[in-house]
Amino acid sequence: MNYDQFFADKVAALKVEGRYRVFADLEREAGNFPTAKNYQKDGTADITVWCSNDYLGMGQSRVVIDAMHEAVDKCGAGAGGTRNISGTNHFHVLLEEELASLHNKEAGLIFTSGYVANLTTLSTIGQMMPELVIISDALNHNSMIAGIRHSRSDKMIFKHNDLVDLEAKLKEVGPDRPKMIAFESVYSMDGDVAQIKEICDLADKYDALTFIDEVHAVGLYGQHGAGIAERDGLMDRLDIIQGTLAKGFGVVGGYVAGSSPMCDFIRSYGDGFIFSSSMPPAVAAGALASIKYIREHNELREQHQERAAMLKRRLTDVGIPVMPSVTHIVPVMVGDSVLCKQASDELLFNHSIYVQSINYPTVPRGTERLRFTPTPLHNDELMDHLVSSLQKVWGQLGLKQAA
Ligand SMILES: *Cc1c(COP(=O)(O)O)cnc(C)c1O
């Protein structure tokens, strides 16, 4: 068999569909966010990043950078092992305590990424708990789906954010089997929010465990940045809160927070926790500094919300089809993979604006979109330029206006 031919054919099929992924080759400049250098064929260009998940620019924050410098000078580069075999650094311990405290839980457990946190926690619980049925929102992230699949538990998928369908599924399973409801707080591609209170009410009524992914909300919602559950006063009603250190907190890594027995269980049985070297101490120190800062600075969250509301309003005013998001995420519908990529390329190469086109399988086919994530550092001037550039590109490519 010609193996390379097989690989090349698979990739060629993506190109035909217009969803072959080309990564922007960026060099971020500390202190200059949201500006970055883009390495192109003919040299470099300064561009404005409009699609970063570094939602508050914390990856550029002096507080975080200084903490990482200090820790790297003190502890060196790597952690030196898995958590069990010499790789638990004191910064890991402090970070887990901070996360438990942030979410008002007994314990926290860190992983090398949010993806691994979801994969490991869901798969471990599912593998170990006899008869468990995992009831999962239809729009859950790939990392949750992977965890559920890997658990080999029975699973049921409820219609996105549909309480009637969720209750029907809970009833169908019956009272004799353990159940877990797995869902997100902020859905990152549409910018809508789960009905957390109502889901918790159903979990109580049918005695189900609740697992919430707050990846797109931690750092960004609630008085101390613990997420939507904090904002809505519901943290104590959720059994397992999962988050990332890579988006609002601006560094990298993932975690779960919950009861001591639950965290101890995942620590003791979770393959993705046990069999992988722990994150560098400096990463843990940076994340710790970021969380501490963010907890005390609610004004960052207010600025963030103001910027997002302003961008939605300004795009709506000129007929750009903003999708009905109730969060900081500003998705604009294009509805065609080839046009979406063209719009993104046009913005990048002729307007110095970088917004990635979002295609299948990240979103359903026919709902291809541009997803803008304004931060407190995207000022009015940058927004003026974005709005006028989008108007030009919309006219040039004949894209659909708002209905
Ligand atoms: C990004 C993302 C993750 C994974 O988090 P990482 O820390 O980037 O690995 C998990 N869940 C959702 C909803 C995400 O968008």
Coordinates of C-alpha atoms and ligand atoms in Angstrom, one line a residue:
M1 CA 0.0 0.0 0.0
N2 CA 1.1 3.5 -0.7
Y3 CA 0.6 5.0 2.7
D4 CA 1.5 8.5 1.8
Q5 CA -1.0 8.5 -1.0
F6 CA -3.7 7.5 1.5
F7 CA -2.8 10.5 3.7
A8 CA -2.6 12.9 0.8
D9 CA -6.0 11.8 -0.6
K10 CA -7.7 12.3 2.7
V11 CA -6.2 15.9 2.9
A12 CA -7.2 16.6 -0.7
A13 CA -10.8 15.8 0.2
L14 CA -10.7 18.6 2.8
K15 CA -9.4 21.0 0.2
V16 CA -12.3 20.2 -2.2
E17 CA -14.7 21.0 0.6
G18 CA -13.0 24.3 1.4
R19 CA -12.2 23.3 4.9
Y20 CA -8.5 22.5 4.7
R21 CA -6.9 24.2 7.7
V22 CA -4.1 26.8 7.2
F23 CA -2.7 28.1 10.4
A24 CA -1.8 31.7 10.7
D25 CA 1.9 31.8 11.7
L26 CA 1.9 34.4 14.4
E27 CA 4.4 36.0 16.7
R28 CA 2.6 37.5 19.7
E29 CA 4.2 40.6 21.2
A30 CA 4.1 40.8 25.0
G31 CA 2.6 44.1 26.0
N32 CA 1.2 44.9 22.5
F33 CA -1.9 42.7 22.5
P34 CA -4.0 42.4 20.3
T35 CA -1.3 43.2 17.8
A36 CA 0.8 40.4 16.5
K37 CA 3.2 39.7 13.6
N38 CA 2.0 37.4 10.9
Y39 CA 4.7 35.5 9.0
Q40 CA 3.6 35.5 5.4
K41 CA 5.2 34.3 2.1
D42 CA 6.6 37.8 1.5
G43 CA 7.8 38.7 5.0
T44 CA 5.9 39.8 8.1
A45 CA 2.9 42.0 8.7
D46 CA 1.5 43.6 11.8
I47 CA -2.1 42.4 12.3
T48 CA -4.8 42.8 14.9
V49 CA -6.0 39.5 16.4
W50 CA -9.8 39.4 16.7
C51 CA -10.3 35.7 17.5
S52 CA -8.1 34.9 20.5
N53 CA -9.4 33.0 23.5
D54 CA -7.0 35.0 25.7
Y55 CA -10.2 36.8 26.5
L56 CA -8.8 39.4 28.9
G57 CA -5.2 39.6 27.5
M58 CA -3.9 37.9 30.7
G59 CA -1.3 36.1 28.6
Q60 CA 0.3 39.5 28.2
S61 CA -0.2 40.7 31.8
R62 CA 2.9 41.9 33.7
V63 CA 1.7 40.1 36.8
V64 CA 1.6 36.7 35.0
I65 CA 4.8 37.2 33.1
D66 CA 6.8 38.2 36.2
A67 CA 5.4 35.2 38.2
M68 CA 6.5 32.9 35.4
H69 CA 10.0 34.5 35.1
E70 CA 10.5 34.1 38.9
A71 CA 9.3 30.5 38.9
V72 CA 11.5 29.5 36.0
D73 CA 14.6 31.1 37.6
K74 CA 13.7 29.4 40.9
C75 CA 12.6 25.9 39.7
G76 CA 13.9 25.5 36.2
A77 CA 12.0 24.4 33.1
G78 CA 10.2 21.1 33.5
A79 CA 8.5 19.5 36.5
G80 CA 10.8 16.5 36.2
G81 CA 8.2 13.8 36.3
T82 CA 4.6 12.6 36.6
R83 CA 2.8 13.8 39.7
N84 CA 3.4 10.6 41.5
I85 CA 7.1 10.2 40.6
S86 CA 8.8 13.4 41.7
G87 CA 6.8 15.8 39.5
T88 CA 4.6 17.4 42.1
N89 CA 6.0 20.9 42.5
H90 CA 4.8 23.2 45.3
F91 CA 3.2 25.5 42.7
H92 CA 1.0 22.7 41.6
V93 CA -0.3 22.3 45.2
L94 CA -0.8 26.0 45.6
L95 CA -2.7 26.1 42.3
E96 CA -5.0 23.3 43.2
E97 CA -5.8 25.0 46.5
E98 CA -6.5 28.3 44.7
L99 CA -8.9 26.5 42.2
A100 CA -10.8 24.8 45.0
S101 CA -11.1 28.2 46.8
L102 CA -12.2 30.0 43.6
H103 CA -15.0 27.5 43.0
N104 CA -15.8 27.2 46.7
K105 CA -15.2 23.4 46.6
E106 CA -13.3 21.0 48.8
A107 CA -10.6 20.2 46.2
G108 CA -9.2 20.9 42.8
L109 CA -7.1 18.8 40.4
I110 CA -5.0 20.1 37.6
F111 CA -4.3 18.5 34.2
T112 CA -2.0 19.4 31.3
S113 CA -5.0 20.8 29.4
G114 CA -8.7 21.4 29.6
Y115 CA -9.1 18.7 27.0
V116 CA -7.3 16.2 29.1
A117 CA -9.3 17.2 32.2
N118 CA -12.6 16.5 30.4
L119 CA -11.3 13.3 28.7
T120 CA -9.8 11.9 31.9
T121 CA -12.6 12.8 34.4
L122 CA -15.5 11.7 32.2
S123 CA -13.8 8.5 31.0
T124 CA -12.6 7.5 34.5
I125 CA -16.0 8.0 36.2
G126 CA -17.7 6.2 33.4
Q127 CA -15.3 3.2 33.4
M128 CA -15.4 2.7 37.1
M129 CA -19.0 3.4 38.0
P130 CA -21.2 0.3 37.2
E131 CA -24.4 1.0 35.2
L132 CA -23.7 4.7 34.9
V133 CA -25.6 6.5 32.1
I134 CA -24.1 9.8 30.9
I135 CA -26.7 12.2 29.6
S136 CA -24.9 14.7 27.4
D137 CA -25.9 18.0 25.7
A138 CA -25.9 17.7 21.9
L139 CA -23.5 20.6 21.5
N140 CA -20.9 19.5 24.0
H141 CA -17.3 20.0 23.1
N142 CA -15.2 17.3 21.4
S143 CA -13.2 16.7 24.6
M144 CA -16.4 15.7 26.5
I145 CA -17.6 13.5 23.7
A146 CA -14.2 11.8 23.7
G147 CA -14.3 11.3 27.4
I148 CA -17.8 9.8 27.2
R149 CA -16.9 7.6 24.3
H150 CA -13.8 6.4 26.1
S151 CA -15.8 5.6 29.2
R152 CA -17.8 3.0 27.3
S153 CA -20.8 3.9 29.5
D154 CA -24.3 4.0 28.1
K155 CA -24.9 7.5 26.9
M156 CA -27.9 9.5 25.9
I157 CA -27.8 12.9 24.0
F158 CA -30.4 15.5 24.9
K159 CA -31.3 18.3 22.5
H160 CA -29.2 21.3 23.1
N161 CA -30.4 23.2 26.2
D162 CA -33.8 21.4 26.0
L163 CA -35.1 20.7 29.6
V164 CA -38.1 18.8 28.3
D165 CA -35.9 16.4 26.4
L166 CA -33.4 16.2 29.3
E167 CA -36.2 15.2 31.7
A168 CA -37.5 12.6 29.3
K169 CA -34.1 11.0 29.2
L170 CA -33.7 11.1 33.0
K171 CA -37.1 9.4 33.3
E172 CA -36.3 6.8 30.7
V173 CA -33.2 5.7 32.5
G174 CA -35.2 5.1 35.6
P175 CA -34.4 5.3 39.3
D176 CA -32.2 2.2 39.6
R177 CA -29.2 3.4 37.6
P178 CA -26.7 6.2 38.5
K179 CA -26.8 9.1 36.1
M180 CA -24.6 12.0 35.2
I181 CA -25.7 15.2 33.3
A182 CA -22.7 16.6 31.3
F183 CA -23.0 20.1 29.8
E184 CA -21.3 23.4 29.3
S185 CA -22.1 26.9 30.8
V186 CA -21.1 29.0 27.8
Y187 CA -21.3 27.3 24.4
S188 CA -18.3 28.8 22.6
M189 CA -19.4 28.8 19.0
D190 CA -22.9 30.3 19.5
G191 CA -22.3 32.3 22.7
D192 CA -25.5 31.0 24.4
V193 CA -25.7 29.9 28.0
A194 CA -27.1 26.7 29.7
Q195 CA -30.1 26.8 32.0
I196 CA -27.9 25.8 34.9
K197 CA -30.5 26.2 37.7
E198 CA -33.1 24.2 35.9
I199 CA -30.6 21.5 35.0
C200 CA -29.6 21.3 38.7
D201 CA -33.3 21.1 39.7
L202 CA -33.7 18.1 37.4
A203 CA -30.5 16.5 38.7
D204 CA -31.9 16.8 42.2
K205 CA -35.3 15.4 41.2
Y206 CA -33.7 12.4 39.5
D207 CA -30.6 12.0 41.7
A208 CA -28.1 12.7 38.9
L209 CA -24.5 13.9 39.2
T210 CA -23.8 17.2 37.4
F211 CA -20.7 17.9 35.4
I212 CA -20.3 21.4 33.9
D213 CA -17.6 22.6 31.5
E214 CA -17.0 26.3 32.4
V215 CA -14.1 26.7 30.0
H216 CA -15.5 29.8 28.3
A217 CA -16.6 31.4 31.5
V218 CA -13.9 31.0 34.1
G219 CA -12.1 34.4 34.6
L220 CA -15.0 36.1 32.8
Y221 CA -18.2 35.8 34.8
G222 CA -19.1 36.1 38.5
Q223 CA -17.8 38.6 41.0
H224 CA -14.5 36.7 41.3
G225 CA -14.4 35.2 37.9
A226 CA -15.4 31.7 38.9
G227 CA -17.8 31.5 36.0
I228 CA -21.5 31.6 35.2
A229 CA -22.3 29.3 38.1
E230 CA -20.8 31.9 40.4
R231 CA -22.7 34.7 38.7
D232 CA -26.0 32.9 39.1
G233 CA -25.2 31.7 42.7
L234 CA -25.2 28.0 41.7
M235 CA -21.7 26.8 42.4
D236 CA -22.7 24.7 45.4
R237 CA -25.3 22.8 43.3
L238 CA -22.8 21.5 40.7
D239 CA -20.8 18.4 41.6
I240 CA -17.9 18.8 39.1
I241 CA -16.8 22.1 37.7
Q242 CA -14.3 21.8 34.9
G243 CA -12.2 24.7 33.5
T244 CA -9.2 25.7 31.6
L245 CA -6.2 27.9 32.5
A246 CA -5.6 28.7 28.8
K247 CA -8.4 31.0 27.9
G248 CA -9.6 33.7 30.3
F249 CA -6.6 33.0 32.6
G250 CA -4.2 33.3 29.6
V251 CA -1.7 30.5 30.3
V252 CA -2.2 26.7 29.7
G253 CA -3.6 23.7 31.6
G254 CA -7.0 22.4 32.7
Y255 CA -8.7 21.4 36.0
V256 CA -11.7 20.0 37.8
A257 CA -13.0 21.2 41.2
G258 CA -15.4 19.3 43.4
S259 CA -15.6 17.2 46.5
S260 CA -12.5 15.7 48.1
P261 CA -13.5 12.1 47.4
M262 CA -14.2 12.9 43.7
C263 CA -10.8 14.6 43.2
D264 CA -9.0 11.9 45.1
F265 CA -10.7 9.3 43.0
I266 CA -9.6 10.9 39.7
R267 CA -6.2 11.5 41.1
S268 CA -5.9 7.8 42.0
Y269 CA -7.6 6.2 38.9
G270 CA -7.4 8.7 36.0
D271 CA -5.0 7.6 33.3
G272 CA -4.6 11.0 31.7
F273 CA -3.7 12.4 35.1
I274 CA -1.4 9.6 36.3
F275 CA 0.6 8.7 33.2
S276 CA 1.6 12.1 31.9
S277 CA 4.3 14.5 33.2
S278 CA 3.0 17.4 35.2
M279 CA 2.9 20.9 33.8
P280 CA 6.1 23.0 34.2
P281 CA 6.2 24.8 37.6
A282 CA 6.4 28.2 35.9
V283 CA 3.1 27.5 34.1
A284 CA 1.5 26.7 37.4
A285 CA 2.9 29.8 38.9
G286 CA 1.7 31.9 36.0
A287 CA -1.8 30.5 36.2
L288 CA -1.8 31.0 40.0
A289 CA -0.9 34.6 39.6
S290 CA -3.5 35.1 36.9
I291 CA -6.3 33.6 39.0
K292 CA -5.3 35.7 42.1
Y293 CA -5.3 38.9 40.0
I294 CA -8.5 38.1 38.2
R295 CA -10.4 37.3 41.4
E296 CA -9.7 40.8 42.7
H297 CA -10.3 42.8 39.4
N298 CA -14.0 42.7 38.5
E299 CA -13.5 45.8 36.4
L300 CA -11.8 43.7 33.8
R301 CA -15.0 41.7 33.4
E302 CA -17.1 44.8 33.1
Q303 CA -14.8 46.2 30.4
H304 CA -14.9 42.9 28.6
Q305 CA -18.7 42.8 28.6
E306 CA -18.8 46.5 27.4
R307 CA -16.5 45.8 24.5
A308 CA -18.6 42.7 23.4
A309 CA -21.9 44.6 23.7
M310 CA -20.4 47.5 21.7
L311 CA -19.2 45.3 18.9
K312 CA -22.5 43.5 18.6
R313 CA -24.4 46.8 18.4
R314 CA -22.0 48.3 15.9
L315 CA -22.1 45.3 13.6
T316 CA -25.9 45.0 13.9
D317 CA -26.2 48.7 13.0
V318 CA -24.5 48.2 9.6
G319 CA -26.4 45.0 8.7
I320 CA -23.7 42.4 9.5
P321 CA -25.5 39.2 10.6
V322 CA -24.4 38.8 14.2
M323 CA -25.8 35.6 15.7
P324 CA -27.9 36.1 18.9
S325 CA -25.2 35.6 21.5
V326 CA -25.8 36.6 25.2
T327 CA -22.1 36.4 26.1
H328 CA -18.7 37.9 25.2
I329 CA -18.6 35.8 22.0
V330 CA -19.6 37.6 18.8
P331 CA -20.3 35.1 16.0
V332 CA -21.1 36.4 12.5
M333 CA -22.9 34.0 10.1
V334 CA -21.5 33.4 6.6
G335 CA -23.1 30.0 6.0
D336 CA -20.6 28.7 3.4
S337 CA -17.2 27.2 4.0
V338 CA -15.5 28.5 0.9
L339 CA -16.9 32.1 1.3
C340 CA -16.0 32.0 5.0
K341 CA -12.4 31.2 4.3
Q342 CA -12.3 33.9 1.5
A343 CA -13.7 36.5 3.9
S344 CA -11.1 35.6 6.5
D345 CA -8.2 35.7 3.9
E346 CA -9.5 39.0 2.5
L347 CA -9.6 40.5 6.0
L348 CA -6.1 39.2 6.9
F349 CA -4.2 40.1 3.7
N350 CA -5.9 43.4 2.7
H351 CA -7.1 44.8 6.1
S352 CA -4.6 43.4 8.6
I353 CA -7.4 41.8 10.6
Y354 CA -7.1 38.2 11.7
V355 CA -10.3 36.3 12.4
Q356 CA -10.3 32.6 11.7
S357 CA -13.0 31.1 9.7
I358 CA -14.9 28.4 11.7
N359 CA -15.9 25.4 9.7
Y360 CA -17.2 21.8 10.1
P361 CA -16.7 19.8 12.3
T362 CA -16.3 22.7 14.8
V363 CA -19.8 23.9 13.7
P364 CA -22.5 22.2 11.6
R365 CA -22.1 22.4 7.8
G366 CA -24.0 25.4 6.4
T367 CA -23.4 27.5 9.6
E368 CA -19.8 28.4 8.8
R369 CA -19.0 31.7 10.6
L370 CA -16.5 34.2 11.7
R371 CA -16.1 34.3 15.5
F372 CA -15.0 37.6 17.1
T373 CA -13.7 37.8 20.6
P374 CA -13.2 41.4 21.6
T375 CA -11.2 41.9 24.7
P376 CA -10.8 45.0 27.0
L377 CA -7.7 45.8 24.9
H378 CA -9.7 46.2 21.6
N379 CA -10.2 50.0 21.6
D380 CA -12.6 52.1 19.6
E381 CA -10.1 52.8 16.9
L382 CA -9.6 49.1 16.3
M383 CA -13.3 48.6 16.3
D384 CA -13.9 51.4 13.7
H385 CA -11.4 49.7 11.4
L386 CA -13.0 46.3 11.9
V387 CA -16.5 47.5 11.2
S388 CA -15.6 49.4 8.0
S389 CA -13.4 46.5 6.8
L390 CA -16.2 44.0 7.3
Q391 CA -18.6 46.2 5.4
K392 CA -16.2 46.3 2.4
V393 CA -15.6 42.5 2.5
W394 CA -19.3 41.8 2.8
G395 CA -20.0 43.9 -0.3
Q396 CA -17.1 42.6 -2.3
L397 CA -18.0 38.9 -1.7
G398 CA -21.8 39.5 -1.8
L399 CA -22.3 37.9 1.6
K400 CA -25.7 37.7 3.3
Q401 CA -26.8 40.7 5.3
A402 CA -28.8 40.5 8.6
A403 CA -32.4 39.5 7.9
Ligands
LIG1 C1 -11.0 24.8 24.5 C2 -12.1 23.9 25.2 C3 -11.7 22.9 26.0 C4 -10.3 22.4 26.1 O1 -9.5 23.2 26.9 P1 -8.0 23.4 26.6 O2 -7.4 23.9 27.9 O3 -7.8 24.3 25.5 O4 -7.5 22.0 26.3 C5 -12.7 22.2 26.7 N1 -14.0 22.5 26.6 C6 -14.4 23.5 25.7 C7 -15.8 23.9 25.7 C8 -13.4 24.3 25.0 O5 -13.8 25.2 24.2

